[in-house]
């Protein structure tokens, strides 16, 4: 079985560099923000963080391919790093501390590309989560001071805490009634948004979460962390991994229930 310790160590080095760059500009009064063609914001900090990570990867892993939210795809081969320099840019530009740099390594196998290493670093929250295939999932300040993550054991929707990002996307997908049914049936709902619900599922603090529209860079790192913490990460179509353009994550015990409300064959 491949050993991903070196890749994980590199991921932490990349995250350290990104954290320093993003925190330096967080809440800066002169932060420059542009609007991308899809009407989402991008700040100078998004671009600077991705350039920094790409530069370090070029030196440390010159043969690996890279896909990033801001600068697209580069290189080819069986190993590809996936970067979202700031997941939660809208929060970032408004001074809300819920945003993170997401770094994942994907490897090509028989079933296609799968994420094998993931780092989620949220410096304004003073939190970091990471995982590698076969090595487990952890949270802490560094590789040496870390706590292992384990999903919850909640087995009934009525007892479950459900996290989501917003209502609008569910309405656009024609899933609003299923979403509202799930909200009524479960114990608690909270809109934490972006990367955070997946990390809360991995920690066992939340039991289920789902989002109707996502890109690969939003999901790759989160998928490894959830899976290695003992949970399940699929698309709304039930296919494992971060390839469906949307996501459902759970402690595993509640996954089929979650898909029955929000899945493509659901309500």
Coordinates of C-alpha atoms in Angstrom, one line a residue:
X1 CA 0.0 0.0 0.0
X2 CA 1.4 3.5 -0.9
X3 CA 2.8 5.5 2.0
X4 CA 1.5 9.0 2.0
X5 CA 3.4 10.4 5.0
X6 CA 5.7 12.5 2.8
X7 CA 2.8 13.9 0.8
X8 CA 1.0 14.7 4.1
X9 CA 4.1 16.5 5.5
X10 CA 4.3 18.5 2.2
X11 CA 0.6 19.4 2.5
X12 CA 1.2 20.9 5.9
X13 CA 4.1 22.9 4.6
X14 CA 1.9 24.2 1.8
X15 CA -0.9 25.0 4.3
X16 CA 1.5 26.9 6.6
X17 CA 2.6 29.1 3.7
X18 CA -1.0 29.7 2.6
X19 CA -2.1 30.5 6.2
X20 CA 0.6 33.1 6.5
X21 CA -0.4 34.8 3.2
X22 CA -4.2 34.7 3.8
X23 CA -4.1 35.9 7.4
X24 CA -1.8 38.8 6.4
X25 CA -4.6 40.2 4.2
X26 CA -7.6 39.1 6.3
X27 CA -9.6 42.1 7.3
X28 CA -7.2 44.4 5.3
X29 CA -8.9 47.7 4.5
X30 CA -7.3 47.8 1.1
X31 CA -8.0 44.2 0.1
X32 CA -8.7 44.1 -3.7
X33 CA -11.8 42.0 -4.7
X34 CA -12.9 41.3 -8.3
X35 CA -16.0 39.5 -9.6
X36 CA -15.4 36.4 -11.7
X37 CA -17.6 35.6 -14.7
X38 CA -19.8 33.3 -12.6
X39 CA -20.4 36.4 -10.3
X40 CA -18.5 35.0 -7.4
X41 CA -15.9 37.1 -5.7
X42 CA -12.1 36.5 -5.9
X43 CA -9.6 38.4 -3.8
X44 CA -6.0 39.2 -4.3
X45 CA -5.4 36.8 -1.4
X46 CA -7.0 33.9 -3.2
X47 CA -4.6 34.4 -6.1
X48 CA -1.6 35.0 -4.0
X49 CA -2.2 31.8 -1.9
X50 CA -2.7 29.6 -5.0
X51 CA 0.4 31.0 -6.6
X52 CA 2.4 30.3 -3.5
X53 CA 1.2 26.7 -3.3
X54 CA 1.8 26.1 -7.0
X55 CA 5.3 27.5 -6.7
X56 CA 6.2 25.2 -3.8
X57 CA 4.6 22.2 -5.6
X58 CA 6.7 23.0 -8.7
X59 CA 9.8 22.7 -6.7
X60 CA 8.8 19.7 -4.4
X61 CA 6.7 17.7 -6.9
X62 CA 7.6 18.8 -10.4
X63 CA 6.1 15.7 -12.0
X64 CA 2.7 16.0 -10.4
X65 CA -0.2 17.7 -12.1
X66 CA -2.1 20.6 -10.4
X67 CA -5.7 21.8 -10.5
X68 CA -6.6 25.1 -8.7
X69 CA -9.7 27.2 -8.5
X70 CA -8.0 30.4 -9.7
X71 CA -5.4 29.2 -12.3
X72 CA -6.9 26.0 -13.7
X73 CA -5.2 22.8 -14.7
X74 CA -1.5 22.2 -15.4
X75 CA 0.5 19.1 -16.2
X76 CA -0.7 15.5 -16.6
X77 CA 0.0 12.2 -14.9
X78 CA -1.4 9.8 -12.3
X79 CA -0.9 12.2 -9.4
X80 CA -2.7 15.5 -9.2
X81 CA -2.9 18.2 -6.5
X82 CA -6.2 19.9 -6.1
X83 CA -6.2 23.4 -4.5
X84 CA -8.9 25.8 -3.3
X85 CA -6.8 28.7 -2.0
X86 CA -9.7 30.2 0.0
X87 CA -12.9 28.1 0.4
X88 CA -15.4 30.7 1.7
X89 CA -14.1 33.8 -0.2
X90 CA -17.4 35.6 0.5
X91 CA -16.8 35.1 4.3
X92 CA -13.1 36.1 3.8
X93 CA -13.9 39.4 2.1
X94 CA -16.5 40.3 4.7
X95 CA -14.3 39.5 7.7
X96 CA -16.2 36.3 8.7
X97 CA -13.6 33.8 10.1
X98 CA -15.1 30.7 8.5
X99 CA -12.9 30.1 5.5
X100 CA -10.1 27.6 4.7
X101 CA -7.4 26.6 2.3
X102 CA -8.1 23.1 0.9
X103 CA -5.3 21.0 -0.4
X104 CA -5.8 17.5 -1.7
X105 CA -3.7 14.9 -3.6
X106 CA -5.6 12.7 -6.0
X107 CA -4.2 9.4 -7.5
X108 CA -5.4 7.5 -10.5
X109 CA -6.4 4.0 -9.9
X110 CA -8.6 1.3 -11.5
X111 CA -11.8 3.1 -10.5
X112 CA -10.6 6.5 -11.7
X113 CA -9.1 9.4 -9.7
X114 CA -9.5 9.2 -5.9
X115 CA -8.4 11.7 -3.2
X116 CA -5.7 10.1 -1.0
X117 CA -4.4 13.1 1.0
X118 CA -6.4 16.1 2.3
X119 CA -5.6 19.1 4.4
X120 CA -8.2 21.7 5.4
X121 CA -6.6 24.7 7.2
X122 CA -8.8 27.4 8.7
X123 CA -6.3 29.8 10.3
X124 CA -8.8 32.5 11.4
X125 CA -10.5 29.7 13.4
X126 CA -7.1 28.5 14.6
X127 CA -8.0 25.0 13.3
X128 CA -6.6 22.4 10.9
X129 CA -7.8 19.0 9.8
X130 CA -6.1 16.4 7.7
X131 CA -6.1 12.8 6.5
X132 CA -4.4 10.3 4.3
X133 CA -5.7 7.1 2.9
X134 CA -5.1 4.3 5.4
X135 CA -3.6 6.6 8.0
X136 CA -6.7 8.0 9.6
X137 CA -8.0 11.6 10.0
X138 CA -6.7 14.1 12.6
X139 CA -7.1 17.6 13.9
X140 CA -4.6 19.8 15.7
X141 CA -1.8 22.3 15.3
X142 CA 0.7 20.0 13.7
X143 CA 1.4 16.4 12.7
X144 CA 3.0 15.8 16.2
X145 CA 0.2 17.4 18.3
X146 CA -3.0 16.0 16.9
X147 CA -6.2 14.3 17.9
X148 CA -7.7 11.5 15.9
X149 CA -11.1 12.2 14.3
X150 CA -14.1 9.8 14.6
X151 CA -17.6 10.3 13.3
X152 CA -20.6 10.1 15.5
X153 CA -22.6 7.0 16.3
X154 CA -26.1 8.6 15.9
X155 CA -28.3 6.1 14.1
X156 CA -31.6 7.9 13.8
X157 CA -32.5 10.9 11.7
X158 CA -34.7 12.2 14.6
X159 CA -31.5 12.4 16.7
X160 CA -29.3 13.8 14.0
X161 CA -27.7 17.3 13.6
X162 CA -27.8 18.4 9.9
X163 CA -25.5 21.1 8.5
X164 CA -25.9 22.9 5.2
X165 CA -24.8 26.1 3.4
X166 CA -27.9 27.8 2.1
X167 CA -31.5 27.2 0.8
X168 CA -31.2 28.6 -2.7
X169 CA -29.3 25.8 -4.4
X170 CA -31.8 23.2 -3.2
X171 CA -34.6 25.2 -4.6
X172 CA -32.8 25.4 -8.0
X173 CA -32.4 21.6 -8.0
X174 CA -36.1 21.0 -7.2
X175 CA -35.1 19.5 -3.9
X176 CA -36.4 22.1 -1.5
X177 CA -39.3 20.0 -0.3
X178 CA -37.0 17.1 0.6
X179 CA -34.6 19.6 2.3
X180 CA -37.5 21.0 4.4
X181 CA -38.7 17.5 5.2
X182 CA -35.3 16.6 6.4
X183 CA -35.0 19.8 8.4
X184 CA -38.3 19.1 10.2
X185 CA -37.5 15.4 10.9
X186 CA -34.0 15.8 12.3
X187 CA -33.1 17.0 15.7
X188 CA -31.2 20.2 14.7
X189 CA -30.1 22.1 11.7
X190 CA -27.4 24.7 11.3
X191 CA -26.0 26.5 8.3
X192 CA -22.3 26.5 9.0
X193 CA -21.4 26.5 5.3
X194 CA -18.4 25.7 3.0
X195 CA -15.8 23.2 4.3
X196 CA -16.9 23.4 7.9
X197 CA -19.9 21.0 8.0
X198 CA -17.7 18.2 6.5
X199 CA -15.1 18.7 9.2
X200 CA -17.8 18.7 11.9
X201 CA -19.1 15.4 10.5
X202 CA -15.5 14.0 10.7
X203 CA -15.3 15.3 14.3
X204 CA -18.6 13.7 15.2
X205 CA -20.1 17.1 16.2
X206 CA -22.5 17.0 13.3
X207 CA -24.0 13.8 11.8
X208 CA -25.0 14.7 8.2
X209 CA -24.4 17.5 5.7
X210 CA -25.1 18.1 2.0
X211 CA -24.6 20.7 -0.7
X212 CA -26.3 20.9 -4.0
X213 CA -23.6 22.4 -6.2
X214 CA -19.8 22.1 -5.8
X215 CA -16.6 21.9 -7.7
X216 CA -13.9 19.2 -7.3
X217 CA -11.6 21.6 -5.3
X218 CA -14.4 22.2 -2.8
X219 CA -14.7 18.5 -2.1
X220 CA -11.5 16.6 -2.7
X221 CA -9.8 17.4 0.7
X222 CA -13.0 17.1 2.6
X223 CA -13.8 13.7 1.2
X224 CA -10.6 12.1 2.4
X225 CA -11.0 13.6 5.9
X226 CA -14.7 12.3 6.2
X227 CA -13.8 8.9 4.9
X228 CA -10.8 8.4 7.1
X229 CA -12.8 9.5 10.1
X230 CA -15.1 6.5 9.5
X231 CA -17.8 8.4 7.6
X232 CA -19.1 8.4 4.0
X233 CA -18.7 11.0 1.3
X234 CA -20.7 10.7 -1.9
X235 CA -22.5 12.7 -4.5
X236 CA -26.3 13.1 -4.2
X237 CA -26.3 10.3 -6.7
X238 CA -24.8 8.0 -4.1
X239 CA -21.5 7.6 -6.0
X240 CA -18.5 7.6 -3.7
X241 CA -16.0 10.4 -3.9
X242 CA -15.9 14.1 -5.0
X243 CA -16.9 13.7 -8.7
X244 CA -20.6 14.3 -8.8
X245 CA -20.8 18.1 -8.7
X246 CA -22.5 18.0 -5.3
X247 CA -22.0 16.3 -2.0
X248 CA -23.6 14.3 0.8
X249 CA -21.5 13.4 3.9
X250 CA -22.5 11.5 7.0
X251 CA -21.3 9.3 9.8
X252 CA -22.1 6.3 7.5
X253 CA -25.1 5.1 9.6
X254 CA -27.4 7.8 8.3
X255 CA -26.2 8.0 4.7
X256 CA -29.0 6.1 3.0
X257 CA -31.5 8.1 5.1
X258 CA -29.8 11.4 4.0
X259 CA -30.0 10.3 0.3
X260 CA -33.6 9.4 0.6
X261 CA -34.4 13.0 1.4
X262 CA -31.9 14.8 -0.9
X263 CA -30.5 12.2 -3.3
X264 CA -31.2 12.1 -7.0
X265 CA -33.7 9.3 -6.5
X266 CA -35.2 10.9 -3.4
X267 CA -38.2 13.1 -2.7

